[in-house]
Short mmCIF file of C-alpha atoms in Angstrom, two decimals:
data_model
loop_
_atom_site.label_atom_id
_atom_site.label_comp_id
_atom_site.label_asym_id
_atom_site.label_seq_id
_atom_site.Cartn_x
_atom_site.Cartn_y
_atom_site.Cartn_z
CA UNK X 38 3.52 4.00 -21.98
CA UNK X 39 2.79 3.36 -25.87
CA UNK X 40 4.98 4.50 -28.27
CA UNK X 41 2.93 7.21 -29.11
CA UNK X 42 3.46 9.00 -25.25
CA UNK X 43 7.20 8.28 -25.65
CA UNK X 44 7.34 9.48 -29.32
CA UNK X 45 6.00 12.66 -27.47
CA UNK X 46 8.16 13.14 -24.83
CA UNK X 47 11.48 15.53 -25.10
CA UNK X 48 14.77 14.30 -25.06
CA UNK X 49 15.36 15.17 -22.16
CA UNK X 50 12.29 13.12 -20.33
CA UNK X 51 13.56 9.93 -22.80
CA UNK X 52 16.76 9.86 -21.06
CA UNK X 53 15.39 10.40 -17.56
CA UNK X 54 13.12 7.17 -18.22
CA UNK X 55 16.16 5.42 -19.97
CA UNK X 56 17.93 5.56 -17.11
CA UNK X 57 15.33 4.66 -14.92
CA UNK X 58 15.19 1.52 -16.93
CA UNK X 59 18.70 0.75 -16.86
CA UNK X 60 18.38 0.79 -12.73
CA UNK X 61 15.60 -1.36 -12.80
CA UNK X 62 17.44 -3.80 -15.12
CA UNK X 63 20.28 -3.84 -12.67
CA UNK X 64 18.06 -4.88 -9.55
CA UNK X 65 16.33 -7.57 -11.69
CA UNK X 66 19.63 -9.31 -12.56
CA UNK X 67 20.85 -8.67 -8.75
CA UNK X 68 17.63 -10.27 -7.62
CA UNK X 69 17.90 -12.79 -9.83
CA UNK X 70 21.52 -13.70 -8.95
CA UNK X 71 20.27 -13.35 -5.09
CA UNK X 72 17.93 -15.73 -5.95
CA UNK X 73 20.37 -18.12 -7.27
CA UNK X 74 20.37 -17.51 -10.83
CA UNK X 75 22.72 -18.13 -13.64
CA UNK X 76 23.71 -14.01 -14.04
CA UNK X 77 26.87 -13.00 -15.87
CA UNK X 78 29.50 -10.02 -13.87
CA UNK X 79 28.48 -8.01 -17.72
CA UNK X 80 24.84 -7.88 -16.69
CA UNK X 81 25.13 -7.13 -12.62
CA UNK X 82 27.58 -4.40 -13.55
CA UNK X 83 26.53 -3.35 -17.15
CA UNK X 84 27.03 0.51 -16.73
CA UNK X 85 24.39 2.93 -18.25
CA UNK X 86 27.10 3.56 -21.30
CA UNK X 87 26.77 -0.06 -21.63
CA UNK X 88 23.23 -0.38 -21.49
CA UNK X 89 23.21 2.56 -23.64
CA UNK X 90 24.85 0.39 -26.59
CA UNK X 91 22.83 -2.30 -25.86
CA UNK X 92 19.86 -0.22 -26.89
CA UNK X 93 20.65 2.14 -28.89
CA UNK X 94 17.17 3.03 -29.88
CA UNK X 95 16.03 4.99 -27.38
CA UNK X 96 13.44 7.55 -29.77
CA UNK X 97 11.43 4.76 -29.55
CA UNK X 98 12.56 1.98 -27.10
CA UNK X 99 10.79 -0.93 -26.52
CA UNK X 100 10.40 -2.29 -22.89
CA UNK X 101 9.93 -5.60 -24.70
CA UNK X 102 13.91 -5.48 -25.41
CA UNK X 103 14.43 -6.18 -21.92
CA UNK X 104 12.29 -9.84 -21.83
CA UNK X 105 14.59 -12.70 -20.44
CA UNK X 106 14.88 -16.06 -19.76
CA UNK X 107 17.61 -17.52 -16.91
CA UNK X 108 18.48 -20.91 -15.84
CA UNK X 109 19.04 -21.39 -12.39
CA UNK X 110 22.59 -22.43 -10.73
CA UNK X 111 21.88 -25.85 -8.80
CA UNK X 112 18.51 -26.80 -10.48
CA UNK X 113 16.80 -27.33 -14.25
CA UNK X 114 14.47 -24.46 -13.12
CA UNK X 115 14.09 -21.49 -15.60
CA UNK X 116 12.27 -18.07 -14.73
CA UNK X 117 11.07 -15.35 -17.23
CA UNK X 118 11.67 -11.77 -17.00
CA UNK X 119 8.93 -9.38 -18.82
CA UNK X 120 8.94 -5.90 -19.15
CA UNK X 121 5.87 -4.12 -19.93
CA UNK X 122 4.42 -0.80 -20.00
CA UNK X 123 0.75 -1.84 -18.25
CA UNK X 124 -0.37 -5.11 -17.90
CA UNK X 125 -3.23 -6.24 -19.50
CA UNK X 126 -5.73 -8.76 -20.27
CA UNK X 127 -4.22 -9.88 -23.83
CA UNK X 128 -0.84 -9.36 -23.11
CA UNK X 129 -0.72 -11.58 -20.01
CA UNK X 130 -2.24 -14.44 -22.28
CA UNK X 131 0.73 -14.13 -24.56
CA UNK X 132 2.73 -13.58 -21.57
CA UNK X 133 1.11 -17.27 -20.49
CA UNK X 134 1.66 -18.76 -23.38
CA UNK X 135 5.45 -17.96 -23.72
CA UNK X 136 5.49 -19.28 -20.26
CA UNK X 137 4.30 -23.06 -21.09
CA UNK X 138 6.15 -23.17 -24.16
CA UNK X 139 9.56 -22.50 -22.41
CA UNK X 140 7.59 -24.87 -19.81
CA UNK X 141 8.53 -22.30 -16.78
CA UNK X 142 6.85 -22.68 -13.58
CA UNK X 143 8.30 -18.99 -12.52
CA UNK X 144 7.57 -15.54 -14.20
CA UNK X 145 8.64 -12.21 -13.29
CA UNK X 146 6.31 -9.38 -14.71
CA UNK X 147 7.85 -5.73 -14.28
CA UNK X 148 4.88 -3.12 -15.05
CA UNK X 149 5.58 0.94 -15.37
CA UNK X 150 1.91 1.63 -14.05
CA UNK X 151 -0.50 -0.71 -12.34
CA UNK X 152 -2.74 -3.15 -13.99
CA UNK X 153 -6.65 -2.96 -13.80
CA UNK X 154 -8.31 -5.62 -11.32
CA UNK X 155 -9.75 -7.88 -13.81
CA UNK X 156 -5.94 -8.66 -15.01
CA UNK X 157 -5.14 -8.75 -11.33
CA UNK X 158 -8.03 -11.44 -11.07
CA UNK X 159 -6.28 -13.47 -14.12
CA UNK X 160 -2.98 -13.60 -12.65
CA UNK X 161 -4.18 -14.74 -9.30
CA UNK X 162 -5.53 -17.61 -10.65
CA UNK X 163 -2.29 -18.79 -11.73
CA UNK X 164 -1.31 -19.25 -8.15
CA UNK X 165 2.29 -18.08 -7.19
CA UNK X 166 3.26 -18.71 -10.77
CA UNK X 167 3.41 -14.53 -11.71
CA UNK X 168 4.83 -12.39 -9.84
CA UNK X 169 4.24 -8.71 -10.30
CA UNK X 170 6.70 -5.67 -9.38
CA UNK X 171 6.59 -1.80 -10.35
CA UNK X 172 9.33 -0.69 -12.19
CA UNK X 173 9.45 2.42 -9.32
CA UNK X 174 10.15 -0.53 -6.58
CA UNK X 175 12.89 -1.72 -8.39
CA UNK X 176 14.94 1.65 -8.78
CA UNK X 177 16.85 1.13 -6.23
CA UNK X 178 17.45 -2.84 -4.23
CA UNK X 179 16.10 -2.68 -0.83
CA UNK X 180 18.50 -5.71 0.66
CA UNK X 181 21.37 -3.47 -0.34
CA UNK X 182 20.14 -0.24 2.35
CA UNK X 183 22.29 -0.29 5.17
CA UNK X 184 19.19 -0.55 7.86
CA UNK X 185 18.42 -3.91 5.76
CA UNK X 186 20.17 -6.75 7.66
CA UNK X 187 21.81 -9.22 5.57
CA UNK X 188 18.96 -12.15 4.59
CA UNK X 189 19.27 -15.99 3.23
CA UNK X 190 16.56 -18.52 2.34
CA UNK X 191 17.32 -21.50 3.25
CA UNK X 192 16.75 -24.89 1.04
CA UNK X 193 14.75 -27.68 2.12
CA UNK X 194 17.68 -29.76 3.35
CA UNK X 195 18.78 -26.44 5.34
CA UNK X 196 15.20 -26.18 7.06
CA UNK X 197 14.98 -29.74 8.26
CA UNK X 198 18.02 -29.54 9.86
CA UNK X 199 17.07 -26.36 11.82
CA UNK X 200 13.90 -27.73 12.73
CA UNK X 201 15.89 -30.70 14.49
CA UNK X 202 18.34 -29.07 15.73
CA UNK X 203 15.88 -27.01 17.69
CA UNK X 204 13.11 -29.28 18.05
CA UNK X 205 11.02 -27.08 17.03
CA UNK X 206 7.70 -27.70 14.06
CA UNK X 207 8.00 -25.12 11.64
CA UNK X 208 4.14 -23.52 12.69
CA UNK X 209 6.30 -21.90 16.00
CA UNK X 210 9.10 -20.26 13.61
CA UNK X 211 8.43 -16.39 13.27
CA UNK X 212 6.31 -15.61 10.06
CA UNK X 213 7.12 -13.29 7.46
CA UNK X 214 3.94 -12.41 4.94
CA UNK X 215 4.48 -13.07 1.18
CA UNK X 216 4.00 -9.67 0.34
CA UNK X 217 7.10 -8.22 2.48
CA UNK X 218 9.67 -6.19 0.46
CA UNK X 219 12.19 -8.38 1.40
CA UNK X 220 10.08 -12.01 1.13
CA UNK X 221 9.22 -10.51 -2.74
CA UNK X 222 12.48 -9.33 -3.97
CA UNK X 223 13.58 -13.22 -2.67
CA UNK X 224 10.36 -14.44 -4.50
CA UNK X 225 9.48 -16.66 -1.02
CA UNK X 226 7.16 -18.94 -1.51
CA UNK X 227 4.60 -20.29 1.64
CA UNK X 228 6.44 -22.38 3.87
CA UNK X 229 9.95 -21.72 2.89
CA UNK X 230 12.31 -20.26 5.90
CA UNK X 231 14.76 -17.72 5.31
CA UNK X 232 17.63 -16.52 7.94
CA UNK X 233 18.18 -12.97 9.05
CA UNK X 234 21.63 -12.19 10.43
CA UNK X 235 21.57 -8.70 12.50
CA UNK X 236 24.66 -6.80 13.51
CA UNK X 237 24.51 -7.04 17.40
CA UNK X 238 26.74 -4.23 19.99
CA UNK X 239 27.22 -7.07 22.46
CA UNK X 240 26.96 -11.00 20.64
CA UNK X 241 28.53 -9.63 17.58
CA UNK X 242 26.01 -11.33 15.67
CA UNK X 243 22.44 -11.80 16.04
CA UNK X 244 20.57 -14.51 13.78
CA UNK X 245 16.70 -15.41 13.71
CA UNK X 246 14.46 -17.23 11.53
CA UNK X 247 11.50 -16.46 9.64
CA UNK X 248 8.78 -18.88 8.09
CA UNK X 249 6.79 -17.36 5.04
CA UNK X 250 3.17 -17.86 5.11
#
């Protein structure tokens, strides 16, 4: 959306999207703290009267306000957060660019409408580097519906020891694709394992195991 389509909405339609954005913010920064990142209690619970004062400019707000950079808790990793109307082929580069200087090796991309294929193509290329959502799939945070049972990836340390303790080589673990809702919003990457933990009516608890691929 360019400033000229927002310019031209009514008030009414600017506050619908403003608060769209401020529930998309929230699931970032829950996804990010799910993930392990450095997240402040002011950002997970920032209320829309917050958010509101945060950005005050809403006649013309920028998506751009919303960029971010977080450290993570246990490791000198960084990831970058960017908000953007549409993705394209200029705006990744700088996108790319900001992402060597702050020498990242994760980036976030959150897009109100879907890129053309030739961007598509660009960020591919990168590898798992990018990772693309839609703001509408970040409304709401999936792990958080009650049919969702609780998930954890494990850590390297916490897969080898499963894999002994089982005898088992990782290729006869369950899969889970990259591309499932739940294997994105964790931002799994091939070969990492993450535990699912199901309510159960007669064990109480029921826990399997799930390799991405």
């Amino acid at each position: 959306m360019s400033s000229t389509e927002w310019a031209s909405m009514t008030s009414e339609q600017k506050e619908r999207e403003f608060t769209r954005l401020w529930r998309v913010r929230r699931t970032v920064f829950q996804m990010l703290n799910d993930r392990g990142y450095s997240v402040t209690n002011a950002d997970l619970n920032m209320t829309l009267d917050a958010f509101r004062k945060e950005h005050p400019r809403v006649d013309d707000f920028d998506r751009s306000s919303l960029n971010m950079i977080v450290k993570h808790q246990d490791k000198a990793d960084t990831i970058v957060v960017f908000f953007v109307d549409r993705l394209r082929a200029e705006t990744f580069k700088n996108f790319h660019e900001k992402v060597i200087i702050n020498n990242t090796n994760r980036a976030i991309i959150v897009q109100r409408d879907s890129p053309t294929s030739p961007v598509l193509r660009q960020v591919e290329a990168e590898g798992d580097r990018y990772e693309l959502f839609m703001e509408v799939d970040l409304v709401i945070n999936i792990i958080q519906h009650k049919l969702v049972p609780e998930h954890k990836p494990l850590n390297e340390e916490e897969k080898r020891q499963l894999l002994s303790r089982y005898g088992l080589k990782q290729e006869q673990l369950p899969r889970i694709v990259r591309n499932d809702p739940v294997a994105r919003y964790f931002g799994l990457r091939r070969g990492q394992v993450i535990k699912i933990t199901r309510a159960s009516e007669t064990a109480g608890r029921y826990v399997t195991y799930r390799i991405c691929f």
